[in-house]
Amino acid sequence: MATPTALDTVRATATGGTPPPVAGRTARRLRRRNTLAGWSFILPNFIGFAALTLVPVVASLALAFMQWNSYSTPEWVGLDNFRRMLASETFWTALYNTTYYALGHIPLTMVAALGFAVLLNRKLRGVQFFRTALFFPYITALVAVAVVWNMLFNPDAGPVNQLLRAIGVDNPPGWTTSTTWAMPAVIITSVWRDMGYYMVLYLAGLQTIPAELYEAARTDGASAWQRFWHITVPSLRPTTFFVLIMLTISSFKVFDLIQVMTEGGPGRSTLVLSQLIFREGITEGRFGYSSAIAMVLFVIVLLVTVIQFRLQQRSER
């Protein structure tokens, strides 16, 4: 009797018949082949995750309790790195600046992304062009974005201050040269760069809302604001939650934009935790101390994310 093939099994299943019996040895061979095929798909991802993420995280956790400068043997110091961190004024300044950046970046990006998504979800002439134009900054090289915005924020010759002077502002901000205005300048640049990406997510969410809901609301005499507040916002709750989580994580990890725009200055006005980790580890060679700061940043992001998940679950009950 010929050995049934996989095609025979598929045909029998599709026609509602009984699959032909498979001999034990052939079944084991098929099972082994399917298992190997599955592992061939997921193993590269597992290896990459273990080599590039899991091992460095575990090593960083161990280094947080050691003193090591990459040239000497790691020395166990217990909680000394954490005591030194809590006593450091620079750490608290970086933590304050990180929170300041997150509190500015997250809500402004969400509002801008949602606003443009609602606007560009309509049948307008050239809507595809405007969607592409808003998404373009997200795929632009970050160094180019930072350099261009530094030129725009130039206190003397920058177009931003020239515009402010033209409308009657006598003493426009110093932007990246001012300890007061440097962080707002970074936040504005970051919002401009990120809002296009999150706008696309909101657009996808808007297009899943049934049009019948809006038609019924119009029939009942609901205004545009009432339709937005009572239909659009509740329907976008899953998308908003995803955007909030992603923005929270990216805001607490911000590094590259600030490093290129201000390098943490002027003074320490834009120094954030990721930059402090980079300075202490890569620049100063204090890998134990920088790992301790990295662990604290990890715990902060984890706690904020868990709290957001709990609040989301409570609101769905």
XYZ file of N, CA and C in Angstrom, residues 64-316:
759
model
N 25.681 45.968 38.256
C 25.167 47.028 39.138
C 25.676 46.868 40.572
N 26.114 45.674 40.928
C 26.616 45.430 42.286
C 28.135 45.278 42.297
N 28.776 45.710 41.236
C 30.237 45.580 41.139
C 30.865 46.902 40.744
N 32.170 46.937 40.892
C 32.957 48.069 40.403
C 33.861 47.534 39.297
N 33.745 48.118 38.101
C 34.490 47.584 36.955
C 34.686 48.690 35.935
N 35.931 48.786 35.427
C 36.215 49.816 34.416
C 36.664 49.200 33.091
N 36.424 47.934 32.891
C 36.729 47.153 31.678
C 38.205 46.788 31.570
N 39.075 47.349 32.433
C 40.500 46.995 32.393
C 40.899 46.139 33.593
N 40.058 46.122 34.624
C 40.389 45.396 35.853
C 39.373 44.277 36.073
N 39.645 43.474 37.066
C 38.704 42.406 37.420
C 37.519 43.006 38.174
N 36.289 42.624 37.798
C 35.123 43.173 38.528
C 35.207 42.883 40.020
N 34.907 43.900 40.827
C 34.992 43.775 42.286
C 33.595 43.965 42.889
N 33.179 43.032 43.716
C 31.857 43.091 44.337
C 31.806 44.237 45.354
N 30.846 45.160 45.205
C 30.730 46.303 46.128
C 29.347 46.377 46.763
N 28.505 45.390 46.519
C 27.165 45.379 47.124
C 26.299 46.514 46.627
N 25.739 47.272 47.560
C 24.810 48.356 47.211
C 25.494 49.717 47.111
N 26.818 49.737 47.086
C 27.535 51.020 47.061
C 27.160 51.870 45.852
N 27.011 51.234 44.686
C 26.646 52.020 43.488
C 25.290 52.693 43.657
N 24.348 52.004 44.284
C 23.010 52.579 44.485
C 23.046 53.692 45.540
N 23.851 53.492 46.607
C 23.973 54.563 47.625
C 24.588 55.805 47.001
N 25.601 55.610 46.201
C 26.248 56.756 45.551
C 25.273 57.449 44.595
N 24.476 56.665 43.891
C 23.506 57.233 42.952
C 22.461 58.086 43.682
N 21.928 57.564 44.791
C 20.902 58.303 45.526
C 21.457 59.575 46.161
N 22.764 59.605 46.422
C 23.385 60.799 47.014
C 23.860 61.787 45.957
N 23.734 61.419 44.682
C 24.248 62.266 43.601
C 23.202 63.279 43.148
N 23.575 64.544 43.141
C 22.668 65.594 42.647
C 22.445 65.461 41.146
N 23.479 64.997 40.433
C 23.358 64.834 38.980
C 22.300 63.786 38.629
N 22.234 62.712 39.420
C 21.222 61.682 39.153
C 19.815 62.248 39.300
N 19.579 63.007 40.378
C 18.240 63.558 40.592
C 17.892 64.594 39.524
N 18.910 65.357 39.066
C 18.672 66.302 37.967
C 18.278 65.558 36.686
N 18.996 64.467 36.407
C 18.675 63.681 35.206
C 17.291 63.040 35.315
N 16.944 62.575 36.521
C 15.607 61.982 36.708
C 14.517 63.034 36.522
N 14.748 64.233 37.058
C 13.776 65.326 36.886
C 13.626 65.683 35.403
N 14.765 65.797 34.705
C 14.703 66.156 33.280
C 14.012 65.071 32.456
N 14.250 63.802 32.814
C 13.587 62.708 32.094
C 12.076 62.776 32.293
N 11.655 63.026 33.524
C 10.219 63.134 33.801
C 9.621 64.354 33.096
N 10.352 65.466 33.115
C 9.919 66.693 32.436
C 9.708 66.409 30.951
N 10.676 65.737 30.341
C 10.571 65.426 28.917
C 9.360 64.518 28.650
N 9.187 63.487 29.483
C 8.076 62.545 29.271
C 6.728 63.245 29.428
N 6.592 64.096 30.439
C 5.323 64.786 30.669
C 4.992 65.778 29.554
N 6.012 66.267 28.878
C 5.755 67.156 27.743
C 5.566 66.397 26.445
N 6.396 65.407 26.245
C 6.403 64.692 24.961
C 5.168 63.810 24.779
N 4.765 63.079 25.805
C 3.671 62.102 25.649
C 2.339 62.777 25.314
N 1.836 63.712 26.143
C 0.517 64.278 25.813
C 0.505 65.105 24.536
N 1.578 65.870 24.289
C 1.590 66.696 23.079
C 1.615 65.832 21.819
N 2.375 64.749 21.856
C 2.428 63.866 20.689
C 1.082 63.187 20.456
N 0.439 62.760 21.532
C -0.862 62.096 21.385
C -1.907 63.048 20.823
N -1.940 64.267 21.347
C -2.932 65.240 20.865
C -2.681 65.583 19.400
N -1.409 65.836 19.048
C -1.088 66.188 17.659
C -1.398 65.025 16.713
N -1.017 63.815 17.122
C -1.253 62.645 16.261
C -2.747 62.401 16.062
N -3.516 62.489 17.136
C -4.966 62.262 17.027
C -5.630 63.359 16.198
N -5.209 64.607 16.410
C -5.792 65.722 15.666
C -5.567 65.578 14.163
N -4.316 65.278 13.773
C -4.037 65.115 12.341
C -4.726 63.870 11.779
N -4.830 62.820 12.589
C -5.503 61.604 12.114
C -6.976 61.877 11.819
N -7.643 62.596 12.715
C -9.054 62.931 12.490
C -9.195 63.822 11.252
N -8.279 64.784 11.124
C -8.342 65.707 9.984
C -8.110 64.976 8.656
N -7.122 64.063 8.649
C -6.758 63.396 7.398
C -7.522 62.095 7.184
N -8.514 61.817 8.018
C -9.379 60.655 7.799
C -10.567 61.001 6.915
N -10.604 62.243 6.472
C -11.701 62.681 5.618
C -11.294 62.584 4.149
N -12.295 62.668 3.273
C -12.032 62.613 1.842
C -11.685 64.011 1.351
N -10.396 64.338 1.465
C -9.915 65.648 1.049
C -9.013 65.491 -0.166
N -8.924 66.531 -0.952
C -8.025 66.499 -2.097
C -6.570 66.543 -1.594
N -5.752 65.648 -2.081
C -4.347 65.611 -1.687
C -4.097 65.007 -0.322
N -5.059 64.224 0.198
C -4.906 63.697 1.545
C -3.720 62.725 1.630
N -3.480 61.970 0.554
C -2.351 61.030 0.566
C -1.025 61.780 0.679
N -0.929 62.929 0.003
C 0.297 63.727 0.089
C 0.529 64.211 1.524
N -0.523 64.719 2.162
C -0.353 65.247 3.516
C -0.030 64.126 4.516
N -0.622 62.946 4.323
C -0.279 61.816 5.202
C 1.201 61.462 5.058
N 1.663 61.413 3.810
C 3.074 61.087 3.572
C 3.986 62.170 4.144
N 3.604 63.419 3.942
C 4.436 64.523 4.441
C 4.558 64.487 5.957
N 3.476 64.137 6.656
C 3.535 64.082 8.123
C 4.327 62.872 8.614
N 4.307 61.781 7.842
C 5.053 60.594 8.259
C 6.541 60.713 7.937
N 6.874 61.556 6.970
C 8.246 61.647 6.481
C 9.269 61.957 7.588
N 9.019 62.883 8.525
C 10.030 63.155 9.568
C 10.418 61.922 10.370
N 9.490 60.975 10.519
C 9.798 59.803 11.342
C 10.865 58.926 10.706
N 10.943 58.910 9.364
C 11.931 58.073 8.695
C 13.151 58.878 8.257
N 13.154 60.167 8.596
C 14.318 61.004 8.282
C 15.419 60.745 9.300
N 16.665 60.816 8.860
C 17.798 60.599 9.768
C 17.722 61.558 10.946
N 17.868 61.013 12.143
C 17.680 61.824 13.345
C 18.717 62.950 13.437
N 19.928 62.680 12.984
C 20.968 63.721 13.028
C 20.550 64.900 12.159
N 19.986 64.606 10.980
C 19.536 65.683 10.097
C 18.417 66.484 10.755
N 17.485 65.769 11.408
C 16.391 66.455 12.113
C 16.948 67.387 13.184
N 17.901 66.880 13.975
C 18.447 67.687 15.070
C 19.203 68.901 14.545
N 19.976 68.716 13.491
C 20.752 69.842 12.947
C 19.824 70.914 12.377
N 18.807 70.488 11.642
C 17.881 71.461 11.043
C 17.142 72.232 12.129
N 16.658 71.535 13.175
C 15.926 72.239 14.224
C 16.847 73.133 15.060
N 18.107 72.764 15.189
C 19.055 73.661 15.860
C 19.203 74.958 15.076
N 19.204 74.857 13.745
C 19.276 76.066 12.919
C 17.983 76.883 13.048
N 16.836 76.183 13.069
C 15.562 76.908 13.204
C 15.471 77.636 14.542
N 16.051 77.010 15.604
C 15.981 77.594 16.953
C 17.143 78.539 17.244
N 17.968 78.843 16.254
C 19.085 79.764 16.488
C 18.548 81.096 17.038
N 19.043 81.547 18.207
C 18.445 82.744 18.843
C 18.558 84.010 18.004
N 19.617 84.141 17.212
C 19.839 85.385 16.470
C 19.314 85.323 15.032
N 19.657 84.242 14.327
C 19.310 84.181 12.904
C 18.274 83.119 12.578
N 17.766 82.410 13.569
C 16.808 81.334 13.307
C 15.451 81.851 12.875
N 14.789 81.175 11.963
C 13.463 81.611 11.479
C 12.413 81.672 12.589
N 12.532 80.827 13.607
C 11.525 80.829 14.676
C 11.532 82.167 15.414
N 12.700 82.625 15.825
C 12.778 83.901 16.532
C 12.506 85.080 15.612
N 12.863 84.961 14.347
C 12.537 86.039 13.400
C 11.021 86.185 13.263
N 10.329 85.034 13.247
C 8.867 85.078 13.170
C 8.282 85.696 14.437
N 8.842 85.316 15.599
C 8.348 85.866 16.867
C 8.558 87.377 16.926
N 9.716 87.836 16.448
C 9.973 89.287 16.430
C 9.006 89.985 15.473
N 8.704 89.324 14.365
C 7.807 89.938 13.365
C 6.401 90.129 13.910
N 5.995 89.267 14.849
C 4.631 89.409 15.397
C 4.629 90.189 16.719
N 5.812 90.790 17.062
C 5.829 91.710 18.204
C 6.460 91.192 19.472
N 7.097 90.025 19.458
C 7.779 89.516 20.664
C 9.169 90.139 20.709
N 9.400 91.023 21.683
C 10.667 91.764 21.736
C 11.829 90.888 22.180
N 11.606 90.021 23.160
C 12.689 89.171 23.685
C 12.320 87.699 23.513
N 12.513 87.179 22.315
C 12.168 85.763 22.083
C 13.111 84.851 22.863
N 12.702 83.604 23.085
C 13.520 82.680 23.882
C 14.871 82.380 23.230
N 15.802 81.958 24.082
C 17.113 81.570 23.564
C 17.149 80.119 23.113
N 16.065 79.404 23.293
C 15.912 78.008 22.895
C 17.064 77.146 23.384
N 17.822 76.531 22.500
C 18.834 75.552 22.944
C 20.031 76.190 23.641
N 20.112 77.515 23.669
C 21.190 78.171 24.412
C 20.719 78.618 25.791
N 19.460 78.371 26.118
C 18.886 78.806 27.392
C 18.602 77.597 28.279
N 18.951 77.694 29.559
C 18.668 76.585 30.484
C 17.163 76.414 30.703
N 16.390 77.474 30.476
C 14.935 77.403 30.653
C 14.232 76.840 29.428
N 14.705 77.209 28.237
C 13.988 76.873 27.014
C 14.586 75.697 26.243
N 15.717 75.165 26.698
C 16.343 74.067 25.955
C 15.453 72.827 25.930
N 14.880 72.461 27.086
C 14.041 71.263 27.113
C 12.762 71.439 26.286
N 12.042 72.599 26.388
C 10.905 72.785 25.476
C 11.288 72.681 24.002
N 12.485 73.167 23.637
C 12.916 73.060 22.235
C 13.078 71.596 21.841
N 13.653 70.808 22.742
C 13.826 69.375 22.453
C 12.463 68.687 22.343
N 11.544 69.046 23.228
C 10.205 68.424 23.204
C 9.483 68.760 21.906
N 9.548 70.025 21.474
C 8.895 70.428 20.225
C 9.456 69.625 19.045
N 10.777 69.505 19.006
C 11.408 68.746 17.922
C 10.976 67.285 17.954
N 10.930 66.725 19.151
C 10.564 65.314 19.289
C 9.109 65.077 18.890
N 8.225 65.983 19.288
C 6.811 65.855 18.911
C 6.662 65.930 17.397
N 7.360 66.876 16.786
C 7.291 67.036 15.328
C 7.755 65.773 14.618
N 8.783 65.140 15.153
C 9.327 63.941 14.505
C 8.418 62.720 14.700
N 7.818 62.566 15.873
C 7.095 61.333 16.207
C 5.613 61.348 15.837
N 5.013 62.523 15.696
C 3.548 62.555 15.572
C 3.058 61.863 14.299
N 3.864 61.847 13.237
C 3.438 61.203 11.999
C 3.272 59.703 12.159
N 4.178 59.092 12.900
C 4.099 57.641 13.115
C 2.835 57.277 13.903
N 2.593 58.005 14.980
C 1.416 57.697 15.800
C 0.121 58.127 15.101
N 0.229 59.105 14.202
C -0.941 59.470 13.392
C -1.394 58.288 12.528
N -0.430 57.553 11.988
C -0.774 56.380 11.174
C -1.509 55.339 12.020
N -1.066 55.150 13.262
C -1.750 54.195 14.148
C -3.185 54.649 14.426
N -3.342 55.943 14.689
C -4.697 56.461 14.932
C -5.560 56.361 13.677
N -4.960 56.588 12.506
C -5.726 56.460 11.259
C -6.256 55.042 11.096
N -5.412 54.070 11.409
C -5.858 52.674 11.323
C -7.008 52.417 12.293
N -6.915 52.998 13.482
C -7.995 52.830 14.456
C -9.282 53.507 14.015
N -9.168 54.700 13.430
C -10.362 55.435 12.985
C -11.110 54.681 11.895
N -10.377 54.002 11.032
C -11.029 53.320 9.926
C -11.702 52.016 10.331
N -11.575 51.626 11.593
C -12.296 50.450 12.089
C -13.619 50.837 12.769
N -13.849 52.141 12.942
C -15.103 52.569 13.590
C -16.244 52.501 12.572
N -17.324 51.795 12.853
C -18.436 51.685 11.880
C -19.050 53.051 11.571
N -19.246 53.314 10.277
C -19.835 54.592 9.858
C -21.273 54.725 10.344
N -21.935 53.583 10.611
C -23.333 53.633 11.057
C -23.475 54.379 12.383
N -22.433 54.307 13.214
C -22.508 55.008 14.505
C -22.613 56.514 14.294
N -21.793 57.034 13.358
C -21.834 58.478 13.095
C -23.163 58.875 12.445
N -23.666 58.014 11.526
C -24.932 58.331 10.865
C -26.080 58.366 11.872
N -26.068 57.413 12.805
C -27.116 57.409 13.831
C -27.015 58.642 14.723
N -25.771 59.050 15.034
C -25.586 60.228 15.886
C -26.050 61.490 15.170
N -25.760 61.596 13.869
C -26.229 62.763 13.102
C -27.755 62.795 13.066
N -28.359 61.625 12.886
C -29.827 61.556 12.866
C -30.414 62.050 14.178
N -29.718 61.763 15.276
C -30.188 62.205 16.596
C -29.830 63.652 16.899
N -29.117 64.301 15.950
C -28.805 65.714 16.136
C -27.533 65.982 16.906
N -26.627 65.005 17.003
C -25.376 65.220 17.743
C -24.464 66.154 16.957
N -23.782 67.041 17.666
C -22.844 67.961 17.025
C -21.535 67.224 16.709
N -20.642 67.923 15.973
C -19.355 67.303 15.612
C -18.544 66.968 16.863
N -18.550 67.886 17.846
C -17.805 67.632 19.083
C -18.406 66.450 19.853
N -19.736 66.374 19.894
C -20.374 65.257 20.594
C -20.064 63.928 19.912
N -20.022 63.901 18.586
C -19.677 62.662 17.876
C -18.226 62.274 18.159
N -17.354 63.288 18.204
C -15.948 62.991 18.483
C -15.771 62.459 19.903
N -16.421 63.128 20.861
C -16.195 62.793 22.268
C -16.878 61.493 22.680
N -18.059 61.227 22.126
C -18.836 60.058 22.568
C -18.706 58.847 21.639
N -18.145 59.029 20.435
C -17.973 57.881 19.533
C -16.490 57.638 19.228
N -15.815 58.699 18.745
C -14.427 58.516 18.306
C -13.506 58.158 19.468
N -13.557 58.968 20.521
C -12.619 58.740 21.645
C -12.822 57.370 22.296
N -14.053 56.959 22.648
C -14.195 55.606 23.237
C -13.803 54.489 22.277
N -14.103 54.660 20.984
C -13.761 53.607 20.024
C -12.258 53.473 19.830
N -11.519 54.559 20.076
C -10.065 54.523 19.899
C -9.334 54.132 21.175
N -10.055 53.690 22.197
C -9.392 53.398 23.471
C -8.268 52.361 23.354
N -8.447 51.241 22.634
C -7.317 50.303 22.500
C -6.113 50.919 21.798
N -6.370 51.702 20.743
C -5.259 52.355 20.043
C -4.565 53.359 20.943
N -5.351 54.139 21.675
C -4.777 55.133 22.582
C -3.921 54.469 23.648
N -4.372 53.332 24.160
C -3.595 52.625 25.175
C -2.258 52.145 24.603
N -2.296 51.596 23.394
C -1.048 51.150 22.759
C -0.105 52.328 22.517
N -0.636 53.423 22.010
C 0.187 54.614 21.762
C 0.785 55.134 23.064
N -0.013 55.122 24.134
C 0.473 55.612 25.429
C 1.636 54.759 25.938
N 1.511 53.438 25.818
C 2.584 52.551 26.271
C 3.856 52.789 25.466
N 3.710 52.834 24.151
C 4.883 53.024 23.298
C 5.553 54.371 23.551
N 4.740 55.419 23.712
C 5.308 56.746 23.970
C 5.992 56.810 25.331
N 5.414 56.147 26.323
C 6.023 56.151 27.653
C 7.409 55.502 27.614
N 7.495 54.356 26.973
C 8.782 53.664 26.902
C 9.804 54.491 26.132
N 9.388 55.018 24.983
C 10.346 55.796 24.171
C 10.743 57.094 24.857
N 9.834 57.699 25.635
C 10.161 58.959 26.303
C 11.196 58.751 27.414
N 11.051 57.683 28.178
C 12.008 57.453 29.261
C 13.358 56.969 28.732
N 13.374 56.470 27.484
C 14.635 55.997 26.915
C 15.280 57.027 26.001
N 14.743 58.225 25.917
C 15.249 59.196 24.942
C 16.742 59.431 25.170
N 17.490 59.425 24.085
C 18.945 59.637 24.182
C 19.489 60.360 22.949
N 19.263 59.745 21.772
C 19.945 60.215 20.577
C 19.605 61.656 20.201
N 18.331 62.014 20.267
C 17.934 63.372 19.870
C 18.589 64.417 20.767
N 18.545 64.185 22.082
C 19.146 65.144 23.010
C 20.656 65.152 22.865
N 21.251 64.000 22.642
C 22.705 63.939 22.492
C 23.171 64.782 21.308
N 22.401 64.748 20.216
C 22.799 65.509 19.026
C 22.434 66.988 19.170
N 21.266 67.279 19.740
C 20.803 68.676 19.790
C 21.536 69.501 20.840
N 21.649 68.967 22.056
C 22.169 69.800 23.155
C 23.288 69.139 23.953
N 23.506 67.834 23.770
C 24.484 67.077 24.574
C 24.217 67.227 26.076
N 22.960 67.402 26.416
C 22.600 67.505 27.826
C 22.640 68.921 28.382
N 23.104 69.875 27.595
C 23.248 71.245 28.077
C 22.104 72.135 27.621
N 22.245 73.422 27.848
C 23.363 74.067 28.551
C 23.371 73.717 30.034
N 24.564 73.585 30.580
C 24.679 73.090 31.961
C 24.197 71.646 32.009
N 23.207 71.388 32.870
C 22.600 70.047 32.927
C 21.100 70.138 32.639
N 20.705 71.182 31.913
C 19.272 71.458 31.757
C 18.540 70.419 30.921
N 19.246 69.672 30.049
C 18.581 68.637 29.255
C 19.234 67.262 29.461
N 19.986 67.145 30.541
C 20.615 65.848 30.844
C 19.545 64.862 31.308
N 19.419 63.727 30.609
C 18.428 62.709 30.973
C 19.158 61.440 31.425
N 18.384 60.497 31.955
C 18.987 59.301 32.549
C 19.783 58.486 31.528
N 19.268 58.336 30.310
C 20.002 57.562 29.302
C 21.345 58.203 28.993
N 21.378 59.520 28.983
C 22.651 60.211 28.746
C 23.607 60.012 29.903
N 23.069 60.060 31.120
C 23.918 59.859 32.295
C 24.517 58.450 32.292
N 23.714 57.463 31.875
C 24.220 56.092 31.763
C 25.363 56.046 30.743
N 25.165 56.709 29.616
C 26.201 56.736 28.571
C 27.475 57.411 29.078
N 27.321 58.535 29.743
C 28.501 59.263 30.229
C 29.276 58.454 31.254
N 28.549 57.907 32.247
C 29.233 57.178 33.312
C 29.862 55.885 32.801
N 29.195 55.211 31.852
C 29.707 53.940 31.372
C 30.743 54.087 30.267
N 30.350 54.696 29.157
C 31.221 54.755 27.984
C 32.313 55.815 28.134
N 31.945 56.989 28.638
C 32.921 58.086 28.720
C 33.842 57.940 29.933
N 33.258 57.668 31.115
C 34.055 57.613 32.343
C 34.539 56.197 32.677
N 33.996 55.182 32.044
C 34.433 53.813 32.305
C 33.949 53.251 33.631
N 32.907 53.848 34.206
C 32.346 53.333 35.478
C 31.124 52.460 35.148
N 31.403 51.267 34.696
C 30.326 50.415 34.190
C 29.408 49.920 35.306
N 29.942 49.711 36.496
C 29.107 49.288 37.618
C 28.091 50.366 37.984
N 28.574 51.595 38.119
C 27.697 52.708 38.482
C 26.664 52.969 37.385
N 27.095 52.944 36.122
C 26.147 53.176 35.032
C 25.111 52.053 34.956
N 25.522 50.821 35.301
C 24.551 49.710 35.299
C 23.520 49.887 36.412
N 23.942 50.436 37.537
C 22.987 50.695 38.621
C 21.935 51.716 38.181
N 22.374 52.766 37.482
C 21.413 53.763 36.968
C 20.492 53.111 35.935
N 21.055 52.240 35.088
C 20.237 51.560 34.078
C 19.173 50.678 34.734
N 19.526 50.038 35.844
C 18.543 49.201 36.540
C 17.408 50.051 37.109
N 17.749 51.212 37.645
C 16.717 52.102 38.178
C 15.803 52.577 37.054
N 16.382 52.940 35.910
C 15.558 53.358 34.762
C 14.652 52.214 34.307
N 15.167 51.008 34.302
C 14.365 49.837 33.920
C 13.177 49.656 34.869
N 13.440 49.788 36.159
C 12.373 49.615 37.153
C 11.319 50.721 37.008
N 11.764 51.958 36.760
C 10.815 53.067 36.590
C 9.888 52.804 35.395
N 10.476 52.429 34.257
C 9.663 52.165 33.056
C 8.727 50.993 33.308
N 9.222 49.968 33.984
C 8.385 48.794 34.266
C 7.205 49.173 35.158
N 7.464 49.954 36.208
C 6.394 50.351 37.121
C 5.343 51.203 36.424
N 5.804 52.173 35.636
C 4.853 53.041 34.926
C 3.999 52.220 33.960
N 4.624 51.279 33.272
C 3.874 50.449 32.321
C 2.866 49.555 33.035
N 3.269 48.964 34.149
C 2.354 48.099 34.906
C 1.164 48.906 35.432
N 1.436 50.118 35.940
C 0.349 50.980 36.428
C -0.623 51.305 35.296
N -0.080 51.593 34.104
C -0.959 51.896 32.967
C -1.812 50.685 32.586
N -1.229 49.495 32.633
C -2.001 48.279 32.337
C -3.109 48.091 33.366
N -2.793 48.295 34.643
C -3.803 48.126 35.691
C -4.943 49.124 35.524
N -4.603 50.377 35.221
C -5.639 51.395 35.024
C -6.502 51.050 33.812
N -5.877 50.545 32.749
C -6.633 50.160 31.565
C -7.590 49.015 31.881
N -7.117 48.009 32.637
C -7.985 46.885 32.993
C -9.144 47.345 33.870
N -8.871 48.282 34.796
C -9.934 48.783 35.669
C -10.980 49.551 34.882
N -10.534 50.334 33.876
C -11.495 51.117 33.085
C -12.359 50.232 32.187
N -11.868 49.025 31.858
C -12.647 48.127 30.990
C -13.682 47.313 31.758
